[in-house]
mmCIF file of C-alpha atoms and ligand atoms in Angstrom:
data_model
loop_
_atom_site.group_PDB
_atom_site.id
_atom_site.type_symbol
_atom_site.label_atom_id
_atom_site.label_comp_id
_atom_site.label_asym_id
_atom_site.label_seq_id
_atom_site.Cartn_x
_atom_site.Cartn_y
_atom_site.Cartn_z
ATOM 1 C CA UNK A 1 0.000 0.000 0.000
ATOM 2 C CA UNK A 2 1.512 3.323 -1.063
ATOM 3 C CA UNK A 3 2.055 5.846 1.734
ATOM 4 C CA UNK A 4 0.842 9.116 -0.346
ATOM 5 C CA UNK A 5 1.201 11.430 2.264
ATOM 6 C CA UNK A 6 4.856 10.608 2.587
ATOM 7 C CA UNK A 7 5.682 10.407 -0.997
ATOM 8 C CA UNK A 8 3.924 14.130 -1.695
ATOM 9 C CA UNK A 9 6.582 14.905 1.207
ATOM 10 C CA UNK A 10 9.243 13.624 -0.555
ATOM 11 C CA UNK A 11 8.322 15.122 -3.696
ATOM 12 C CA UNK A 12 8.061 18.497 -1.749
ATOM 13 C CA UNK A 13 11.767 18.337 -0.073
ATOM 14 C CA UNK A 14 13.194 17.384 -3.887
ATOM 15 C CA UNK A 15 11.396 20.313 -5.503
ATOM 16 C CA UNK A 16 12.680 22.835 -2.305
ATOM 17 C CA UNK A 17 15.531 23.668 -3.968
ATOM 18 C CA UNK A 18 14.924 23.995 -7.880
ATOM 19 C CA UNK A 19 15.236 27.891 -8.825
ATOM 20 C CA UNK A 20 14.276 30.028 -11.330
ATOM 21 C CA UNK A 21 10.927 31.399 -12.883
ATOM 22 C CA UNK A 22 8.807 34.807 -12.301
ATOM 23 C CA UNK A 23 5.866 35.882 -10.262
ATOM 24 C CA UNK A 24 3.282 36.907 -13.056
ATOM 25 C CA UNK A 25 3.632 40.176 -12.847
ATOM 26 C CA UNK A 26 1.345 41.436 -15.867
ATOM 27 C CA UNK A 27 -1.328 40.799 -13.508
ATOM 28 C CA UNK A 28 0.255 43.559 -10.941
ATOM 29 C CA UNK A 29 -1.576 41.816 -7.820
ATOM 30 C CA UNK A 30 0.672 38.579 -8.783
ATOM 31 C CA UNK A 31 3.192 40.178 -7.883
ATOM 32 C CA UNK A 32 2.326 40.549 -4.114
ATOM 33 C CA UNK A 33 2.380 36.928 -3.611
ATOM 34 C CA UNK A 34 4.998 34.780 -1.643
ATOM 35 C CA UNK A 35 7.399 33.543 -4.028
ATOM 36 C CA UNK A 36 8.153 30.752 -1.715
ATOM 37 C CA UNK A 37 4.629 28.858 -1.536
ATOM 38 C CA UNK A 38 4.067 25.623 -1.952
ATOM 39 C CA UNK A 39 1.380 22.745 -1.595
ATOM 40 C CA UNK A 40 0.348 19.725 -3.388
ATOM 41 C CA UNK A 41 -2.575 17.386 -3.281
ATOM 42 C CA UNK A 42 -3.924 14.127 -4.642
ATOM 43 C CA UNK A 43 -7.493 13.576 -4.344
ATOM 44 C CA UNK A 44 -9.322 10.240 -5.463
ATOM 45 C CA UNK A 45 -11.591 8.891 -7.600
ATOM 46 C CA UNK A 46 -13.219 7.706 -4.227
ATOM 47 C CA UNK A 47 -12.394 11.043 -2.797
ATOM 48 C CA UNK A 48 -9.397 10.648 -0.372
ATOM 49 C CA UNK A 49 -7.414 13.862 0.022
ATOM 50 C CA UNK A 50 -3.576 13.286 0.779
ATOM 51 C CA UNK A 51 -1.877 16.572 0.738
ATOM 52 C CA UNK A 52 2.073 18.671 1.870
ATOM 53 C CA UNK A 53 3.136 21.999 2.253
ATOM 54 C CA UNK A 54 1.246 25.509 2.466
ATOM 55 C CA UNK A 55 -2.093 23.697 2.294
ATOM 56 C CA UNK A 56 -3.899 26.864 3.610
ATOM 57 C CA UNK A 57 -2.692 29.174 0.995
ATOM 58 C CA UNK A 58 -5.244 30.619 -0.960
ATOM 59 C CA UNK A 59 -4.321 31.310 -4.597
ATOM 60 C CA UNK A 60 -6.518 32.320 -7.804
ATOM 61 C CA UNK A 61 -7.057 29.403 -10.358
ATOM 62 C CA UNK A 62 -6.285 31.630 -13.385
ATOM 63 C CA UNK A 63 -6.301 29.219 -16.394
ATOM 64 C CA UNK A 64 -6.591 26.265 -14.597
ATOM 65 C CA UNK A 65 -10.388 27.357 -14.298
ATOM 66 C CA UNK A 66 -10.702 26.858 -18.275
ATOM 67 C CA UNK A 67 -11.225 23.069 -18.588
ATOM 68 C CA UNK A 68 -14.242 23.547 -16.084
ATOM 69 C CA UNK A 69 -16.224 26.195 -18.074
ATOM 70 C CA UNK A 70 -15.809 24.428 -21.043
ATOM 71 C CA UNK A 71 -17.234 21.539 -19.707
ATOM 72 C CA UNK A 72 -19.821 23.307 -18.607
ATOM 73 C CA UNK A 73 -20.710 25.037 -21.800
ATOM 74 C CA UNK A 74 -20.320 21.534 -23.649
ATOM 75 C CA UNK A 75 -23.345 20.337 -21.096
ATOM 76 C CA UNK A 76 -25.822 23.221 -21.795
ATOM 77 C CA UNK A 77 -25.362 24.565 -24.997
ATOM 78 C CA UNK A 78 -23.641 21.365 -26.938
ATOM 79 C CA UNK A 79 -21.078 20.346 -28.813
ATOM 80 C CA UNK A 80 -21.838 21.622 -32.391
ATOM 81 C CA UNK A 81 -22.553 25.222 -30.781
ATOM 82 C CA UNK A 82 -19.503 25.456 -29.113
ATOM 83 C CA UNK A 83 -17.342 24.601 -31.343
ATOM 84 C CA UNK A 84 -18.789 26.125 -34.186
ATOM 85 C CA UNK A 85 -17.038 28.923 -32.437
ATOM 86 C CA UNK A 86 -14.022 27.513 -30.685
ATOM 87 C CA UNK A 87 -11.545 24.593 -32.251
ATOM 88 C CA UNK A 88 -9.961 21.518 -31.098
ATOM 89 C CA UNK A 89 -6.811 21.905 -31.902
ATOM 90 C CA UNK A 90 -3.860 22.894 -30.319
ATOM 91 C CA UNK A 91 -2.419 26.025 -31.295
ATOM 92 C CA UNK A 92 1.549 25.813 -31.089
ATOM 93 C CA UNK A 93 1.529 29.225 -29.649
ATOM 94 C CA UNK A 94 1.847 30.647 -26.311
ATOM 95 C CA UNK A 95 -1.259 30.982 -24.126
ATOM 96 C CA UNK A 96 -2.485 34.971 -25.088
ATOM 97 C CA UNK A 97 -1.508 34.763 -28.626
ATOM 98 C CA UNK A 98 -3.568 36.735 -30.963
ATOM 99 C CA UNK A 99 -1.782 35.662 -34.233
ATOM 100 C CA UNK A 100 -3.733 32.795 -35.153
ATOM 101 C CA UNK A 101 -7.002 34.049 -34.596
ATOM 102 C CA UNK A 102 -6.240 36.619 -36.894
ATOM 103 C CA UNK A 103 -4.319 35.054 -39.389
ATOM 104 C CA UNK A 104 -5.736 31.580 -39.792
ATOM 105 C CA UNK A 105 -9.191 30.271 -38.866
ATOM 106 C CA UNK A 106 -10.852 33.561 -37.403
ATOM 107 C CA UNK A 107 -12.133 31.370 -34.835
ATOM 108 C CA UNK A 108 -9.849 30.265 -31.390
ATOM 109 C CA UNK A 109 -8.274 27.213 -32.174
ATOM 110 C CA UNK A 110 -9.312 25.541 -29.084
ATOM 111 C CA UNK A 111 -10.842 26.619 -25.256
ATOM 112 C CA UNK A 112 -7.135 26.321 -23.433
ATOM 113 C CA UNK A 113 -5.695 29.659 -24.525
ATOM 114 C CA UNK A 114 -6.831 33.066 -23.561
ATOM 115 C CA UNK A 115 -8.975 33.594 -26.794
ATOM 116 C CA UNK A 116 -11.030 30.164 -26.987
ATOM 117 C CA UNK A 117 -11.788 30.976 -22.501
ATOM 118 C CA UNK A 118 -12.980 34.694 -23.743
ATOM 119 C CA UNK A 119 -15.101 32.816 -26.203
ATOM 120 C CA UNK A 120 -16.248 30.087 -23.709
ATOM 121 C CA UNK A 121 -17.217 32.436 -20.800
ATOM 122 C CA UNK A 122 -19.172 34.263 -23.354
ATOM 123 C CA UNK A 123 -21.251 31.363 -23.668
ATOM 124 C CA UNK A 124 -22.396 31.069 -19.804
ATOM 125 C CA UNK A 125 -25.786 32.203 -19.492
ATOM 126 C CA UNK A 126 -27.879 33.514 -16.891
ATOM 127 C CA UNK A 127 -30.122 31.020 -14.733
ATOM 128 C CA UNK A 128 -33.726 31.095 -14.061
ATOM 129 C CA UNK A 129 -32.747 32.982 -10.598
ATOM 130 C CA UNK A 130 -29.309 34.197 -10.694
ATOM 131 C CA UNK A 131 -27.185 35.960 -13.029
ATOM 132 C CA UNK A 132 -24.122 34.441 -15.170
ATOM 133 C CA UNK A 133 -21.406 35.735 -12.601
ATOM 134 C CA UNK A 134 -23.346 33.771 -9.920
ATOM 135 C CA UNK A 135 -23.562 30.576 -12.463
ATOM 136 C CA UNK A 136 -20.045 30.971 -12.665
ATOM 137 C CA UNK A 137 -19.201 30.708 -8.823
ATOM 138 C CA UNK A 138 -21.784 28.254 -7.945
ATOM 139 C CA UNK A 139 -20.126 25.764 -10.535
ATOM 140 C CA UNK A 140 -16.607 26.136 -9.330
ATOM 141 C CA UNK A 141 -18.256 26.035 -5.568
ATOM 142 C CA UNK A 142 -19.872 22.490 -6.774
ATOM 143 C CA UNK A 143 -16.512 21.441 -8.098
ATOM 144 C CA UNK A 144 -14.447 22.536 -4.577
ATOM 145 C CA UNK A 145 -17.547 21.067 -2.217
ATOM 146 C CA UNK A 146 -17.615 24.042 -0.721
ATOM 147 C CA UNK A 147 -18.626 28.064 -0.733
ATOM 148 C CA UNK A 148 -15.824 29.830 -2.985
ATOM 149 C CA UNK A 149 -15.389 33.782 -3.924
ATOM 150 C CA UNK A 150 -13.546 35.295 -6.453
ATOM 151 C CA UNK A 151 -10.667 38.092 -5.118
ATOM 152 C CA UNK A 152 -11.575 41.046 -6.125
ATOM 153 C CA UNK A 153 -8.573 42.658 -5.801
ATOM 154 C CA UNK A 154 -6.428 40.366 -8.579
ATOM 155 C CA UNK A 155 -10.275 40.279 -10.554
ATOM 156 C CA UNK A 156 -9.318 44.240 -10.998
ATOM 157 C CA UNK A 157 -6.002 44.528 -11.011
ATOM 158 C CA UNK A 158 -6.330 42.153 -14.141
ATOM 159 C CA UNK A 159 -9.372 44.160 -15.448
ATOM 160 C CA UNK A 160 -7.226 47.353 -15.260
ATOM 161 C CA UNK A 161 -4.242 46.255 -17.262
ATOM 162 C CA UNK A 162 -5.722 43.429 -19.906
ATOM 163 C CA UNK A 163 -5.060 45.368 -23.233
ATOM 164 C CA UNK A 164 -3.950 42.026 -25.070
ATOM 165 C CA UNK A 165 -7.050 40.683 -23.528
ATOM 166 C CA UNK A 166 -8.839 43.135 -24.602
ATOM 167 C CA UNK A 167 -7.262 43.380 -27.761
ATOM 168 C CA UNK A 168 -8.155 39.660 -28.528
ATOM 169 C CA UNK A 169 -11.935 39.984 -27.209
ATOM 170 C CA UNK A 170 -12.310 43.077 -29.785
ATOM 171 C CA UNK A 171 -10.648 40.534 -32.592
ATOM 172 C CA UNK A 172 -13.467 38.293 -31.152
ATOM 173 C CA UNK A 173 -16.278 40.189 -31.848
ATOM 174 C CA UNK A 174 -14.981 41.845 -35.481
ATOM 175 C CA UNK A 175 -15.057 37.722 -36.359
ATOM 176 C CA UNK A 176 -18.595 37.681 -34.794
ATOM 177 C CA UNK A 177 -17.691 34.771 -32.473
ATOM 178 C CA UNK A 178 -18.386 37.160 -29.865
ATOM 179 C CA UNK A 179 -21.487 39.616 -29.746
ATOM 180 C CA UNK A 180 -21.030 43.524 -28.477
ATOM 181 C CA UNK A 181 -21.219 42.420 -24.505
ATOM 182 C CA UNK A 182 -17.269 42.754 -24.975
ATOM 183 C CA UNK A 183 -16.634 44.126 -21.838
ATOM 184 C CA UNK A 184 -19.158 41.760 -19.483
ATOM 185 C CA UNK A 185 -17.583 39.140 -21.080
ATOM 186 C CA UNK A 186 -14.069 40.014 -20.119
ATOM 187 C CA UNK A 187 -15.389 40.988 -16.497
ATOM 188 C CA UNK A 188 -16.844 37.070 -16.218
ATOM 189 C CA UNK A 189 -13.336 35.836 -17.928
ATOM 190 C CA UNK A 190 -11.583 37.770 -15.151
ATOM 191 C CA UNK A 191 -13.994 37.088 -12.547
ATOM 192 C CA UNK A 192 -13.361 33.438 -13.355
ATOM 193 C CA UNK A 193 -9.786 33.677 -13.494
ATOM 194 C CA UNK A 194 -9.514 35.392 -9.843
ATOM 195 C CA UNK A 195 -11.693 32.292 -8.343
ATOM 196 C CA UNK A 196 -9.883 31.930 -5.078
ATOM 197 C CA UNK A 197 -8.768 28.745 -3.770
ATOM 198 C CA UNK A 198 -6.573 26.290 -1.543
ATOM 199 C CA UNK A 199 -4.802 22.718 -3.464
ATOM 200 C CA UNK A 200 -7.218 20.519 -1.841
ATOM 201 C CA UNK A 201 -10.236 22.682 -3.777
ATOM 202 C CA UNK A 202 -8.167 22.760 -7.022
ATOM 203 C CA UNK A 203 -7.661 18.833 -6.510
ATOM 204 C CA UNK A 204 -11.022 17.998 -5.801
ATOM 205 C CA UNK A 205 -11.926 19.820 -9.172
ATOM 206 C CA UNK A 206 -9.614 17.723 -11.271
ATOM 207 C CA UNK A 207 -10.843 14.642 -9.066
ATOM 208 C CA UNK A 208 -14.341 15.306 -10.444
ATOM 209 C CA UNK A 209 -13.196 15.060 -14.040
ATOM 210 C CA UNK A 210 -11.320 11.576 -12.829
ATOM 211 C CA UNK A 211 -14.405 10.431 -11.696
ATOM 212 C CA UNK A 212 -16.937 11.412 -14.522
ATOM 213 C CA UNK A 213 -17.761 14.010 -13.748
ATOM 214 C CA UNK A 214 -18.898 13.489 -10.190
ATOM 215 C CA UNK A 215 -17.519 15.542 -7.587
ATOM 216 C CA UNK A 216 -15.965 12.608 -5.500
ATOM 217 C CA UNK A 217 -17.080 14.256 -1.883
ATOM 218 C CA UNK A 218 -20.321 15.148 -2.177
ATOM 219 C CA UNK A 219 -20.905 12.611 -5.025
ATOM 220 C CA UNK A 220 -22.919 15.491 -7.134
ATOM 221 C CA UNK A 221 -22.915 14.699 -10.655
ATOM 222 C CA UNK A 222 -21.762 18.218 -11.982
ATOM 223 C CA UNK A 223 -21.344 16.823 -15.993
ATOM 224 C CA UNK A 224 -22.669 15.048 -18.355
ATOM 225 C CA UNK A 225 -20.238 11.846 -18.331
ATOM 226 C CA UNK A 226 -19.964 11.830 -22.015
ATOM 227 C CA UNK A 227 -18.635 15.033 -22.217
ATOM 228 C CA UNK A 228 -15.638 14.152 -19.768
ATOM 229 C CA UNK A 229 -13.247 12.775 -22.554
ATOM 230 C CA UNK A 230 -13.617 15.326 -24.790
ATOM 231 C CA UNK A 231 -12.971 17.534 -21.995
ATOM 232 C CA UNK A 232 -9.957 15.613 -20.849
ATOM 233 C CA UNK A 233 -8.826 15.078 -24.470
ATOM 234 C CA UNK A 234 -7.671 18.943 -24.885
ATOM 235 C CA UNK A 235 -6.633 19.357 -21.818
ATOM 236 C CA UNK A 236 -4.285 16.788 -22.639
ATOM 237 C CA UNK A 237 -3.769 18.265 -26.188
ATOM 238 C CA UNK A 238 -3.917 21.669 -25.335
ATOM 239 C CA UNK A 239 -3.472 22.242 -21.628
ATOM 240 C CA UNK A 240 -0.070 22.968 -21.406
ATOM 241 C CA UNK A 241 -0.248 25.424 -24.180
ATOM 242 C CA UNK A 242 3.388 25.545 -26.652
ATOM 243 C CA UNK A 243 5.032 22.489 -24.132
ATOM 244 C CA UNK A 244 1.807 20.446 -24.439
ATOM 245 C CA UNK A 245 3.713 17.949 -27.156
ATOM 246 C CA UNK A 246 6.846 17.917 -24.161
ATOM 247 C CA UNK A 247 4.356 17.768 -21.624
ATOM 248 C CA UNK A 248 2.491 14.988 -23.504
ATOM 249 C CA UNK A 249 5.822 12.981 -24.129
ATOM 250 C CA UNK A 250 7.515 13.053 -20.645
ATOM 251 C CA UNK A 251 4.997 12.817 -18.308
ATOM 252 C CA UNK A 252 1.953 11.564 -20.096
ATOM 253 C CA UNK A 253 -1.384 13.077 -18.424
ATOM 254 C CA UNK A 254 -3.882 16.073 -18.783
ATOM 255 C CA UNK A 255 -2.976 18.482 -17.330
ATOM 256 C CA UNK A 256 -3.374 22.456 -17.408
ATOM 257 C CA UNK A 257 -1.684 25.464 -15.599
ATOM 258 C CA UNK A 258 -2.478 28.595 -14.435
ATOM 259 C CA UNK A 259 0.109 31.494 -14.194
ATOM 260 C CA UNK A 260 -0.894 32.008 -10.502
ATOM 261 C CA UNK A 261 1.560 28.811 -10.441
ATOM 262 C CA UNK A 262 -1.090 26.323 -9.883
ATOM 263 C CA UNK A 263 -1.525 23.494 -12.097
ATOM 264 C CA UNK A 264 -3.828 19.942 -12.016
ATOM 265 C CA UNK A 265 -3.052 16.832 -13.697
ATOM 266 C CA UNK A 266 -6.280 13.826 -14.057
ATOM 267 C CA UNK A 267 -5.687 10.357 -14.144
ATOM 268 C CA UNK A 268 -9.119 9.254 -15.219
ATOM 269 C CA UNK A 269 -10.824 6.685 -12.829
ATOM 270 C CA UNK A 270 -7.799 6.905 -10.312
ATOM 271 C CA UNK A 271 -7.083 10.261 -9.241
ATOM 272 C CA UNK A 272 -7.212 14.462 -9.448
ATOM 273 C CA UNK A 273 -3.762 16.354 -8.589
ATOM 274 C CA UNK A 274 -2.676 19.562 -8.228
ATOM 275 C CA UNK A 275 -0.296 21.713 -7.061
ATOM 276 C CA UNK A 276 0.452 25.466 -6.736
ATOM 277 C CA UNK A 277 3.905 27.481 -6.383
ATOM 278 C CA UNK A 278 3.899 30.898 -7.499
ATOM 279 C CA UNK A 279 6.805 31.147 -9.552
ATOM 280 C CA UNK A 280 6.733 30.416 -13.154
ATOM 281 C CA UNK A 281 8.235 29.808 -16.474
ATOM 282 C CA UNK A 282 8.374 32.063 -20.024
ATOM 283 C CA UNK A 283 5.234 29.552 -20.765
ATOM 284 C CA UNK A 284 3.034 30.019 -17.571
ATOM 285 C CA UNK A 285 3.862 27.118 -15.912
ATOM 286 C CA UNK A 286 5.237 26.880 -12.196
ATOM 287 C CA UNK A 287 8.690 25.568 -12.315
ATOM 288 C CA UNK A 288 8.076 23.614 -9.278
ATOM 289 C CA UNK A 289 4.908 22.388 -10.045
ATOM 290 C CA UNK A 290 5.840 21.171 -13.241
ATOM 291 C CA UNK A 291 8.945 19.050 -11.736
ATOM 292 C CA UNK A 292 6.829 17.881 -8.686
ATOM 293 C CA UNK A 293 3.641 16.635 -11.297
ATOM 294 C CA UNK A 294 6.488 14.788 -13.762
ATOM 295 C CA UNK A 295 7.708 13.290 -10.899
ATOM 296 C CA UNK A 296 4.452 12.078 -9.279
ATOM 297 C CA UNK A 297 3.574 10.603 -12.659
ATOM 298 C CA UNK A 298 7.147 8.834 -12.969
ATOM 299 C CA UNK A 299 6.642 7.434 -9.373
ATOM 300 C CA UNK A 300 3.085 6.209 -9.276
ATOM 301 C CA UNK A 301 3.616 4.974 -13.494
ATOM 302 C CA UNK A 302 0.897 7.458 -14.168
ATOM 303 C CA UNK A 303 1.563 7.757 -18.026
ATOM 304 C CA UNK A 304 -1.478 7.180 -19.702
ATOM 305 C CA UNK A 305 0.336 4.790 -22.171
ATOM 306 C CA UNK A 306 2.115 2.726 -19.824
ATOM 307 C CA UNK A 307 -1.117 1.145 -18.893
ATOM 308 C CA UNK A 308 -0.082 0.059 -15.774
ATOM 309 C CA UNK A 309 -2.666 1.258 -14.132
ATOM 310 C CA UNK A 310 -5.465 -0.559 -15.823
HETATM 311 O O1 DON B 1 -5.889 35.831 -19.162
HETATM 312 C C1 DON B 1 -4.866 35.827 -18.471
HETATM 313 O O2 DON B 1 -3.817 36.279 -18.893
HETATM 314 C C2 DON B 1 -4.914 35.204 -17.085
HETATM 315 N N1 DON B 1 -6.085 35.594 -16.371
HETATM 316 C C3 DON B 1 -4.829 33.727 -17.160
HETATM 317 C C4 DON B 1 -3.659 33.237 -17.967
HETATM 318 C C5 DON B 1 -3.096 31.943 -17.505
HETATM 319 O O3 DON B 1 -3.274 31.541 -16.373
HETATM 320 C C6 DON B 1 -2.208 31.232 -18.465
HETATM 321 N N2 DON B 1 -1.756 29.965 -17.959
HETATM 322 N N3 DON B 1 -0.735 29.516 -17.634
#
């Protein structure tokens, strides 16, 4: 039986010491945060949390929120209107590139970078009794298991100084794939983006698209189960942005990070995992996070395609 606690300790003293990346500081408020944070989790299928390190921190989920409001848009609107606006492929570029939307298919090439998530929180619609900012929380609440905000603070530092943002909703709407609420959708975008939470809640999330789509505590079912592999199939292909091919190769799992430094991996049926240490690489990964996932994956044979597991 494999001691999980104790190997996410281990993992944590062999990471302690690897230097090098940036706090994000485009997103002035970023820059505030304690370089030195760090916490991991694994939460499974059956909803077990093992976790290390600063396992109170709160952090915002940035990008890492994408997968999750894709999935959600996939449930209520469908397939062929979603992507009649947002592709499945993986773009090659870095995460807030505006060159291919403009030069290629006039449409985001898939819901992972900057422009496909514009596109996608676009899509969320009000409810019967709340409005789509609520809808919004209340499904990332229903993925933690628990009551989450989003910080307003990093919501408007972002808000203040997204010009490529903002640049790339405006390219969205001249290709119609947005309408004219430009600026409410960038607000919900942000809003989403600044969703504040600890590693267990960011586990727990990823543990919910390891389990179908059931959140593994309170055994909701959140999605539709057949809309969990597609889901899971560009995060893989797409969720680690221009190193998504590396990614794919060396360690083998979905997995998609946020430039707060936080970043989940799923191994379907078996478990959700994240981690979070602020700083990060020229792609928007965590440096840390991205050694301590590979080398969670190389210890438990995670690989997808070793099929050890199964
Ligand atoms: O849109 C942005 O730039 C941020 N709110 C999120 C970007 C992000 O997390 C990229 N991922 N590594």
């Amino acid at each position: 039986m494999i001691n999980y606690n104790n190997l996410l300790k281990q993992i944590e003293q062999n990471v302690k010491n690897i230097n090098g990346g940036n706090l994000a500081s485009y997103i002035p408020e970023l820059n505030n945060v304690d370089p030195n944070l760090f916490a991991m989790a694994i939460v499974t299928a059956e909803g077990e949390l093992y976790q290390t390190g600063h396992t109170d921190a709160l952090f915002t989920i940035q990008s890492t929120s994408k997968p999750f409001t894709y999935a959600y848009v996939l449930d209520q609107l469908g397939e062929k209107h979603v992507h009649s606006k947002v592709g499945v492929e993986p773009s090659g570029e870095a995460f807030n590139s505006i060159i291919e939307l403009e030069k290629k298919t006039h449409r985001p090439f898939n819901p992972m970078i900057n422009s496909g998530a514009i596109a996608i929180a676009n899509m969320i619609q009000d409810s019967e009794s709340v409005g789509r900012t609520q809808v919004m929380i209340d499904l990332f609440s229903q993925l933690a298991g628990r009551d989450l905000t989003f910080d307003q603070q990093v919501f408007l530092s972002e808000k203040n100084t997204a010009h490529r943002n903002r640049a790339i909703a405006h390219l969205l709407r001249h290709f119609e794939v947005i309408g004219d609420d430009i600026e409410e959708s960038l607000d919900l975008y942000f809003k989403q983006c600044s969703i504040t939470t600890n590693i267990s809640d960011l586990a727990f999330m990823a543990a919910t698209l390891a389990n179908n789509g059931i959140q593994p505590k309170t055994k909701k079912q959140i999605y539709q189960s057949n809309n969990i592999a597609k889901t899971l199939s560009l995060i893989f292909t797409c969720g680690m942005y221009d190193t998504a091919g590396t990614w794919a190769y060396s360690v083998g799992i979905p997995a998609k990070s946020g430039v707060s430094g936080a970043i989940f991996g799923v191994i379907p049926a078996k478990f959700g995992i994240a981690c979070y240490s602020p700083l990060i690489d020229d792609h928007g990964h965590s440096v840390k996070g991205v050694q301590a996932i590979k080398e969670l994956s190389l210890k438990l044979n995670l690989n997808l395609f070793t099929n050890n597991l199964r």
